[in-house]
Structures are given as C-alpha cells and as structure tokens.
C-alpha cells in the first residue's frame, strides 16, 4: 500500500463532484464536523458504554467514550505523522500525512455509531435472536450469506452500513464520507462468511460492493481470498479505542466503588518503572481527593500508551503497508506497557464486567431487545394484521420495513433497533406491554 493513494479525499456518492480546490476546512475536517452534528452521533449520549446510565455518579456513555477515543486517536496520529515525515522527508508525496490526525479522529468518532443500546451485550442479543430465539424460523427463507449476517450481527459492520447506506429518502452514499475515513472504520475487512468463531466481520452483504469500491480506490490489497488488508489507520483507531475503554473503565469502576483506590493505583503504576512510580507518588501526595489521584494516573497511563503505540506503528510501517502486521498495537507494544495492559484487561474481566451493575443492565437489555425484535419481526412478516400495521407506523420511514424483499425488511428492523437509545428502547418496551400510556 502507498500513503499517497491511501489518503484520498474523494467522497462516496459524490465522486463526480470532487473538488480539488483548497478550502478553509479540508475534506477530512468536514468529515469530522459532519459526524459531530449528526443525529446518530447525538444518540450515543443515551447508549450504555459498560455501566448503567448515571444517577448521581456520571460514568461514560457511548458519546463521551467516542469523544475521548477521538482525542486519543488524534494525538497518536499526530505523533506517527511527525515520525514518518521526519523519516521520509517532507515533499508532495508525504504532505498528505499531515491529514492523518483528522482522518483517524473521524474514524474514532464513528467507530461505535452502529452499536445497539445496552452495551456490547446488545450485539449478542440481536445475534442470539436469530440463532437461539424466534428468528431461527427465518433461516430457510434467507440465503446462507444473509443468514450469516444476522447470526453474527456486528456493531462494526453496522457502523459501516450506517455511514454508507442510502436509507429511504436519504442521499446516495449515506454520510458521503471520504474514502479514507470510511476505510479507517473497518476493523475486520471481510464478510460474515469468514467471521469465524469470534463472529467478527466488517460489512454486510448489502454493503460489500461499497467496501470493495473503497478498497480498490485506495489500493488496499487482498491478503487471501475474501480478506483484505486493513487500512493502516485502522490500527490507530483500534488502539485509541482499546486504551480508552480499558483505562476509563478502571476510573469508572473506582467511582462506583467496584475497585478500591489502592487497587487502581497498583494497576496504573504498573505501567511505569520505579523512578517514574516514585515521581507519581510524590505528585499524588499533593492531591487529597482519591478521584483526582486516579484522574492524574489515568492521564499519565494514556500518555505512555499513546507513545508506545505510536512507536510500535512507526517501527512497523513497512509490515503495516505490506498488510503483514498481525494483532493490535496494544498487544504488541514491548515490555512493561503490554504486561500492565494485560493485567488491567484481566482485572476488568474478573471484577468489572461481571459486577452486579453490569450484569443487571445486560439482563434487562437482553429482555428488552429480544422483545422488540420479536414484535417488529413479527410485524414485517405479517404486515396485514391490525397490530402489525400499528406497530409499523412507529418505525421511521427511512427504514424499509415494507419492502417486498424479506432480507431488506429484516435489515430495516435491525437498523431501527440498533439505532435506539437505551431510554427509547425501554419506553417502547413499556408501551408495547401496556405499562406506559400518554398522560398517565
């Protein structure tokens, strides 16, 4: 792969209107602004990240998480761009690397757009509706590839669909993002047919041609039949996401008293050598508030990981451009940083993701999403029924739940459910159960 080709400001759906002139904002900055002002991005403020949405204690939601990931991704991309420009020299070919930060920041903003309500368990609930629930009866009426898309429902693939699909009444090209921004979102550049045991993939059958068009334009090669190399910026977006959810989950767990101050201190100090630890302890002696101490350590850890991941990316530029680099940057950074990160990850799985607060939201979310899927799928399968007609009237017109094509109708249901906020999904659940009435 070649940087000059990988960084393209051509827009999906607006290729014929490509404007090479310089403007106050670059096309990549326009991508960022377009997402910031969009409805799907705003809805992230009411979607669970890990912990239930706040009462008196404000923990992260999808919106605050995405903004922090974007901030970290921008910093990392700036560091990498500076290293690569120093390495290769500044000329017309490398000048495009100056746009790296804006592209990565945009990809970071978009990486969770397709995730359903109630955290990552929402993805599993939609999948299990088809593999374990009432949706299993639909398998004979779908092609193997269509069934695979639903049975392995993946938020990353849904984000790519949300960004690129022409929904009813909308323009060609979806958000009409630049090709480089779109490619930088796709963590798994292959279809659900190759999802494997982990169930991860990058695009639904309905968006496969779009992805292949983007890959061809940017010169992203196939590494094996049906699988493409990642766009290099994906590694930076993924690392920023890994850093934020891992470290910020520790801070949230501390605020919720799932982890003690001393536990979090030991985990975060593990990223540093003895002299750095002593300097940090000395700084924390001037802070009386435990939350301030944790916040200070969090900033230091993120800085260290950003530096480590930037160096890892830059040191392996050739392998990344060749499509040969394997694994995540956070898993491959050498020495103390990767060891400390692995210990944090192990602690999170043992103490945070199995905590009662998290399990409760997953149980409730599973019940709500399953019920909504059952009712909405039932409605699109029998639209002539009186109940179905009423329910389908509540579905926004942009979702094609009245199509003659079964796959399109089912995809429309998933589009609707995955776009819901936690609160809207709960309100609709209550309304359909007769537990909520207007003005009552």
Coordinates of C-alpha atoms in Angstrom, one line a residue, residues 19-407:
X19 CA -13.5 19.5 -5.8
X20 CA -9.6 19.7 -5.7
X21 CA -9.6 23.3 -4.6
X22 CA -8.3 24.3 -1.2
X23 CA -10.9 25.5 1.3
X24 CA -10.8 26.8 4.9
X25 CA -11.6 23.3 6.1
X26 CA -10.1 20.2 4.5
X27 CA -12.5 17.5 3.3
X28 CA -11.3 15.4 6.3
X29 CA -12.2 18.1 8.7
X30 CA -15.6 18.3 7.1
X31 CA -16.0 14.5 7.7
X32 CA -15.3 15.2 11.4
X33 CA -17.8 18.1 11.6
X34 CA -20.4 16.1 9.7
X35 CA -20.4 13.4 12.3
X36 CA -20.4 15.8 15.3
X37 CA -23.6 17.4 14.0
X38 CA -25.4 14.2 13.1
X39 CA -28.3 12.6 14.8
X40 CA -26.7 9.1 15.1
X41 CA -23.8 10.7 16.9
X42 CA -26.0 12.6 19.3
X43 CA -27.9 9.4 20.1
X44 CA -24.7 7.9 21.6
X45 CA -25.2 10.1 24.7
X46 CA -28.0 7.8 25.7
X47 CA -26.4 4.5 25.0
X48 CA -24.7 2.4 27.6
X49 CA -20.9 2.0 27.4
X50 CA -20.4 -0.5 30.2
X51 CA -22.2 0.7 33.3
X52 CA -25.8 1.8 33.6
X53 CA -26.5 5.4 32.6
X54 CA -25.9 7.7 35.6
X55 CA -27.9 8.6 38.6
X56 CA -25.8 10.7 40.9
X57 CA -22.4 9.4 39.5
X58 CA -21.6 10.2 35.9
X59 CA -19.8 7.3 34.2
X60 CA -19.0 7.0 30.5
X61 CA -21.7 6.6 27.8
X62 CA -21.1 5.9 24.1
X63 CA -20.8 9.6 23.3
X64 CA -18.2 10.5 26.0
X65 CA -16.3 7.4 25.1
X66 CA -16.2 8.2 21.4
X67 CA -15.1 11.8 22.1
X68 CA -12.3 10.5 24.3
X69 CA -11.3 7.9 21.7
X70 CA -11.2 10.6 19.1
X71 CA -9.0 12.8 21.2
X72 CA -6.5 10.0 21.9
X73 CA -6.6 8.9 18.2
X74 CA -5.8 12.4 17.1
X75 CA -2.8 12.6 19.5
X76 CA -1.5 9.2 18.4
X77 CA -1.9 10.0 14.7
X78 CA 0.0 13.3 15.2
X79 CA 2.9 11.5 16.8
X80 CA 3.0 9.0 14.0
X81 CA 2.7 11.6 11.2
X82 CA 5.6 13.6 12.7
X83 CA 7.8 10.5 12.9
X84 CA 7.0 9.4 9.3
X85 CA 7.5 12.8 7.9
X86 CA 10.9 13.1 9.6
X87 CA 11.8 9.6 8.3
X88 CA 10.8 10.2 4.7
X89 CA 11.3 14.0 4.4
X90 CA 8.6 16.5 3.6
X91 CA 7.5 16.6 0.0
X92 CA 4.4 16.4 -2.2
X93 CA 4.1 12.7 -1.5
X94 CA 4.4 12.8 2.3
X95 CA 2.4 16.1 2.7
X96 CA -0.7 14.0 2.8
X97 CA 0.4 12.5 6.1
X98 CA -0.5 15.9 7.7
X99 CA -4.2 14.8 7.2
X100 CA -3.7 11.6 9.3
X101 CA -4.8 13.2 12.5
X102 CA -8.1 14.4 11.1
X103 CA -8.9 11.1 9.4
X104 CA -8.1 9.0 12.5
X105 CA -10.1 11.4 14.8
X106 CA -13.1 11.0 12.4
X107 CA -12.8 7.2 12.4
X108 CA -12.7 7.2 16.2
X109 CA -15.9 9.3 16.3
X110 CA -17.6 6.8 14.0
X111 CA -16.4 3.5 15.4
X112 CA -19.4 2.9 17.7
X113 CA -22.2 4.5 15.6
X114 CA -23.7 1.1 14.7
X115 CA -23.8 -0.3 18.2
X116 CA -27.2 -1.1 19.6
X117 CA -28.5 0.0 23.1
X118 CA -27.4 -1.6 26.3
X119 CA -23.7 -2.1 25.6
X120 CA -21.9 -4.8 23.8
X121 CA -24.5 -7.3 25.0
X122 CA -26.9 -5.7 22.6
X123 CA -24.9 -7.1 19.7
X124 CA -25.1 -10.6 21.2
X125 CA -28.8 -10.3 21.9
X126 CA -29.6 -9.4 18.2
X127 CA -27.4 -12.3 17.1
X128 CA -29.0 -14.8 19.5
X129 CA -32.5 -13.8 18.4
X130 CA -31.6 -15.5 15.1
X131 CA -29.5 -18.3 16.4
X132 CA -31.4 -19.2 19.6
X133 CA -34.7 -17.3 19.5
X134 CA -37.8 -17.0 17.4
X135 CA -35.7 -15.7 14.5
X136 CA -34.4 -19.2 13.9
X137 CA -37.5 -20.0 12.0
X138 CA -36.5 -17.5 9.3
X139 CA -33.3 -19.4 8.3
X140 CA -34.9 -21.4 5.4
X141 CA -36.1 -18.2 3.8
X142 CA -32.7 -16.5 3.6
X143 CA -29.6 -17.2 1.6
X144 CA -26.6 -18.6 3.6
X145 CA -24.9 -15.2 3.4
X146 CA -27.9 -13.2 4.6
X147 CA -28.4 -15.6 7.5
X148 CA -24.7 -15.3 8.4
X149 CA -25.0 -11.5 8.5
X150 CA -27.9 -11.7 11.0
X151 CA -26.5 -14.6 13.0
X152 CA -23.2 -12.8 13.5
X153 CA -24.6 -9.3 13.9
X154 CA -21.6 -7.0 14.4
X155 CA -21.6 -3.4 15.5
X156 CA -18.5 -2.5 13.4
X157 CA -20.3 -3.8 10.2
X158 CA -23.4 -1.9 11.2
X159 CA -21.3 1.3 11.6
X160 CA -20.1 0.9 8.0
X161 CA -23.7 0.4 6.9
X162 CA -24.9 3.5 8.8
X163 CA -22.2 5.6 7.2
X164 CA -22.6 4.4 3.6
X165 CA -26.2 3.0 3.1
X166 CA -28.7 5.0 1.2
X167 CA -31.7 4.9 3.6
X168 CA -35.1 5.8 2.3
X169 CA -35.3 9.5 1.5
X170 CA -31.6 10.0 2.1
X171 CA -28.8 10.8 -0.4
X172 CA -26.6 8.5 -2.3
X173 CA -23.5 7.5 -0.3
X174 CA -25.1 7.8 3.1
X175 CA -23.0 10.4 5.0
X176 CA -20.9 10.9 1.8
X177 CA -17.7 10.5 3.8
X178 CA -14.2 10.5 2.2
X179 CA -13.0 7.1 1.1
X180 CA -10.1 7.2 3.6
X181 CA -12.4 7.9 6.6
X182 CA -14.6 5.0 5.6
X183 CA -11.8 2.5 5.2
X184 CA -10.3 3.6 8.6
X185 CA -13.5 2.4 10.4
X186 CA -13.5 -1.2 9.1
X187 CA -11.6 -3.3 11.7
X188 CA -12.4 -6.6 10.0
X189 CA -12.1 -6.2 6.2
X190 CA -14.1 -9.3 5.2
X191 CA -17.6 -10.6 5.1
X192 CA -19.6 -12.6 7.7
X193 CA -18.8 -15.7 5.7
X194 CA -15.3 -15.5 7.1
X195 CA -16.3 -14.3 10.6
X196 CA -15.0 -17.5 12.3
X197 CA -15.5 -18.4 16.0
X198 CA -15.3 -14.8 17.2
X199 CA -18.1 -13.7 14.9
X200 CA -16.3 -10.6 13.8
X201 CA -16.6 -9.1 10.3
X202 CA -16.6 -5.7 8.6
X203 CA -19.6 -5.3 6.3
X204 CA -22.9 -6.9 5.5
X205 CA -23.7 -8.3 2.1
X206 CA -25.7 -5.2 1.3
X207 CA -22.5 -3.0 1.7
X208 CA -19.9 -5.4 0.2
X209 CA -19.8 -3.7 -3.2
X210 CA -19.3 -0.4 -1.4
X211 CA -16.4 -1.7 0.6
X212 CA -14.7 -3.3 -2.4
X213 CA -15.1 0.0 -4.3
X214 CA -13.4 1.9 -1.4
X215 CA -10.6 -0.8 -1.2
X216 CA -9.9 -0.6 -4.9
X217 CA -9.7 3.2 -5.0
X218 CA -7.3 3.2 -2.0
X219 CA -5.2 0.3 -3.2
X220 CA -6.0 -1.9 -0.3
X221 CA -5.0 -5.5 -1.4
X222 CA -6.5 -8.9 -0.7
X223 CA -4.3 -10.8 1.7
X224 CA -6.2 -14.0 1.0
X225 CA -9.4 -14.9 -0.9
X226 CA -12.2 -12.7 0.5
X227 CA -10.0 -10.9 3.0
X228 CA -8.4 -7.5 2.5
X229 CA -5.5 -5.9 4.5
X230 CA -6.6 -3.3 7.0
X231 CA -6.2 0.4 6.1
X232 CA -3.2 1.4 8.3
X233 CA -5.2 4.0 10.1
X234 CA -7.5 1.2 11.5
X235 CA -4.6 0.2 13.8
X236 CA -4.5 3.7 15.3
X237 CA -8.3 3.9 15.7
X238 CA -8.4 0.4 17.3
X239 CA -5.5 1.3 19.7
X240 CA -7.2 4.5 20.8
X241 CA -10.4 2.6 21.5
X242 CA -8.5 -0.1 23.4
X243 CA -6.7 2.5 25.5
X244 CA -9.8 4.4 26.4
X245 CA -12.2 1.6 27.3
X246 CA -9.5 -0.2 29.3
X247 CA -8.3 2.7 31.3
X248 CA -11.5 4.7 31.6
X249 CA -13.4 1.5 32.7
X250 CA -10.9 1.4 35.7
X251 CA -11.7 5.0 36.5
X252 CA -15.5 4.4 36.3
X253 CA -15.2 1.3 38.4
X254 CA -13.3 3.3 41.0
X255 CA -16.1 6.0 41.1
X256 CA -18.7 3.2 41.5
X257 CA -16.5 1.6 44.3
X258 CA -16.2 -1.7 42.4
X259 CA -12.4 -1.2 42.7
X260 CA -10.7 0.4 45.6
X261 CA -8.3 3.4 45.2
X262 CA -5.4 1.2 46.2
X263 CA -6.3 -1.4 43.6
X264 CA -6.5 1.1 40.8
X265 CA -3.2 2.8 41.9
X266 CA -1.4 -0.6 41.7
X267 CA -2.8 -1.3 38.3
X268 CA -1.9 2.1 36.9
X269 CA 1.5 2.4 38.5
X270 CA 2.4 -1.0 36.8
X271 CA 2.8 0.9 33.5
X272 CA 5.9 2.7 34.9
X273 CA 9.4 1.9 36.2
X274 CA 10.4 2.6 39.8
X275 CA 11.7 6.1 39.3
X276 CA 8.5 7.1 37.4
X277 CA 6.4 5.5 40.1
X278 CA 8.1 7.5 42.8
X279 CA 7.6 10.7 40.9
X280 CA 3.9 9.9 40.5
X281 CA 3.5 9.0 44.2
X282 CA 5.1 12.3 45.1
X283 CA 2.7 14.2 42.9
X284 CA -0.3 12.4 44.3
X285 CA 0.7 13.4 47.9
X286 CA -0.4 16.9 46.9
X287 CA -3.8 15.6 46.0
X288 CA -6.3 14.8 48.8
X289 CA -9.1 13.6 46.6
X290 CA -8.8 9.9 45.6
X291 CA -10.7 10.6 42.3
X292 CA -8.2 13.3 41.5
X293 CA -5.4 10.9 42.2
X294 CA -6.9 8.3 39.8
X295 CA -7.5 11.0 37.2
X296 CA -3.9 12.1 37.4
X297 CA -2.6 8.5 37.0
X298 CA -5.1 7.9 34.1
X299 CA -3.7 10.8 32.2
X300 CA -0.1 9.5 32.7
X301 CA -1.1 6.0 31.6
X302 CA -2.8 7.2 28.5
X303 CA 0.2 9.3 27.6
X304 CA 2.5 6.4 28.0
X305 CA 0.3 4.1 25.9
X306 CA -0.1 6.7 23.2
X307 CA 3.7 7.0 23.0
X308 CA 4.2 3.2 23.0
X309 CA 1.6 2.6 20.3
X310 CA 2.9 5.4 18.1
X311 CA 6.4 4.0 18.2
X312 CA 5.1 0.4 17.5
X313 CA 3.2 1.7 14.5
X314 CA 6.1 3.7 13.2
X315 CA 8.6 0.9 13.8
X316 CA 6.5 -1.5 11.8
X317 CA 5.5 0.9 9.0
X318 CA 6.7 -1.5 6.3
X319 CA 4.8 -4.5 7.6
X320 CA 1.6 -2.5 8.0
X321 CA 1.8 -1.1 4.5
X322 CA 2.5 -4.6 3.2
X323 CA -0.6 -5.9 5.0
X324 CA 1.6 -8.3 7.0
X325 CA 1.3 -6.8 10.5
X326 CA -0.7 -9.1 12.9
X327 CA -2.5 -8.2 16.1
X328 CA -3.4 -5.0 17.8
X329 CA -0.8 -2.3 18.7
X330 CA -1.7 -2.5 22.4
X331 CA -0.9 -6.2 22.3
X332 CA 2.4 -5.8 20.6
X333 CA 4.0 -2.8 22.4
X334 CA 7.1 -4.2 24.1
X335 CA 7.8 -4.8 27.7
X336 CA 6.1 -3.2 30.7
X337 CA 3.4 -1.4 28.8
X338 CA 1.9 -4.5 27.3
X339 CA 2.3 -6.5 30.5
X340 CA 0.5 -3.8 32.5
X341 CA -2.2 -3.5 29.9
X342 CA -2.8 -7.3 30.0
X343 CA -3.1 -7.2 33.8
X344 CA -5.7 -4.4 33.6
X345 CA -7.6 -6.3 31.0
X346 CA -7.7 -9.5 33.2
X347 CA -8.8 -7.4 36.2
X348 CA -11.6 -5.8 34.1
X349 CA -13.0 -9.2 33.1
X350 CA -12.8 -10.6 36.6
X351 CA -14.1 -7.7 38.6
X352 CA -15.7 -5.1 36.4
X353 CA -17.6 -6.8 33.6
X354 CA -19.0 -9.4 36.0
X355 CA -20.1 -6.9 38.6
X356 CA -23.8 -6.8 39.6
X357 CA -24.3 -3.4 37.9
X358 CA -23.1 -4.6 34.6
X359 CA -24.9 -8.0 34.7
X360 CA -28.2 -6.2 35.6
X361 CA -28.1 -3.9 32.6
X362 CA -27.2 -6.8 30.4
X363 CA -30.1 -8.9 31.7
X364 CA -32.6 -6.1 31.3
X365 CA -31.2 -5.1 27.9
X366 CA -31.4 -8.7 26.6
X367 CA -35.1 -8.9 27.6
X368 CA -36.0 -5.5 26.1
X369 CA -34.1 -6.1 22.8
X370 CA -35.4 -9.6 22.4
X371 CA -39.0 -8.5 22.9
X372 CA -38.7 -5.6 20.4
X373 CA -37.1 -7.9 17.8
X374 CA -39.9 -10.5 18.3
X375 CA -42.6 -7.9 17.8
X376 CA -41.0 -5.9 15.0
X377 CA -40.0 -9.0 13.0
X378 CA -43.5 -10.5 13.6
X379 CA -44.9 -7.3 12.2
X380 CA -42.8 -7.3 9.0
X381 CA -43.7 -11.0 8.5
X382 CA -47.4 -10.4 8.8
X383 CA -47.9 -6.7 7.9
X384 CA -51.6 -7.2 7.1
X385 CA -52.5 -7.8 10.8
X386 CA -54.0 -4.8 12.7
X387 CA -51.3 -4.9 15.4
X388 CA -48.6 -5.1 12.8
X389 CA -50.0 -2.0 10.9
X390 CA -50.0 0.0 14.2
X391 CA -46.5 -1.1 15.2
X392 CA -45.0 -0.4 11.7
X393 CA -46.4 3.1 11.9
X394 CA -43.9 3.8 14.7
X395 CA -40.9 2.8 12.6
X396 CA -39.2 5.8 11.0
X397 CA -39.7 6.0 7.2
X398 CA -36.0 5.8 6.5
X399 CA -36.1 2.1 7.4
X400 CA -37.5 0.0 4.6
X401 CA -39.7 -2.4 6.7
X402 CA -42.3 -2.5 3.9
X403 CA -40.1 -3.9 1.2
X404 CA -41.1 -6.8 -0.9
X405 CA -37.7 -8.4 -0.1
X406 CA -37.6 -10.3 3.2
X407 CA -33.9 -9.6 3.8

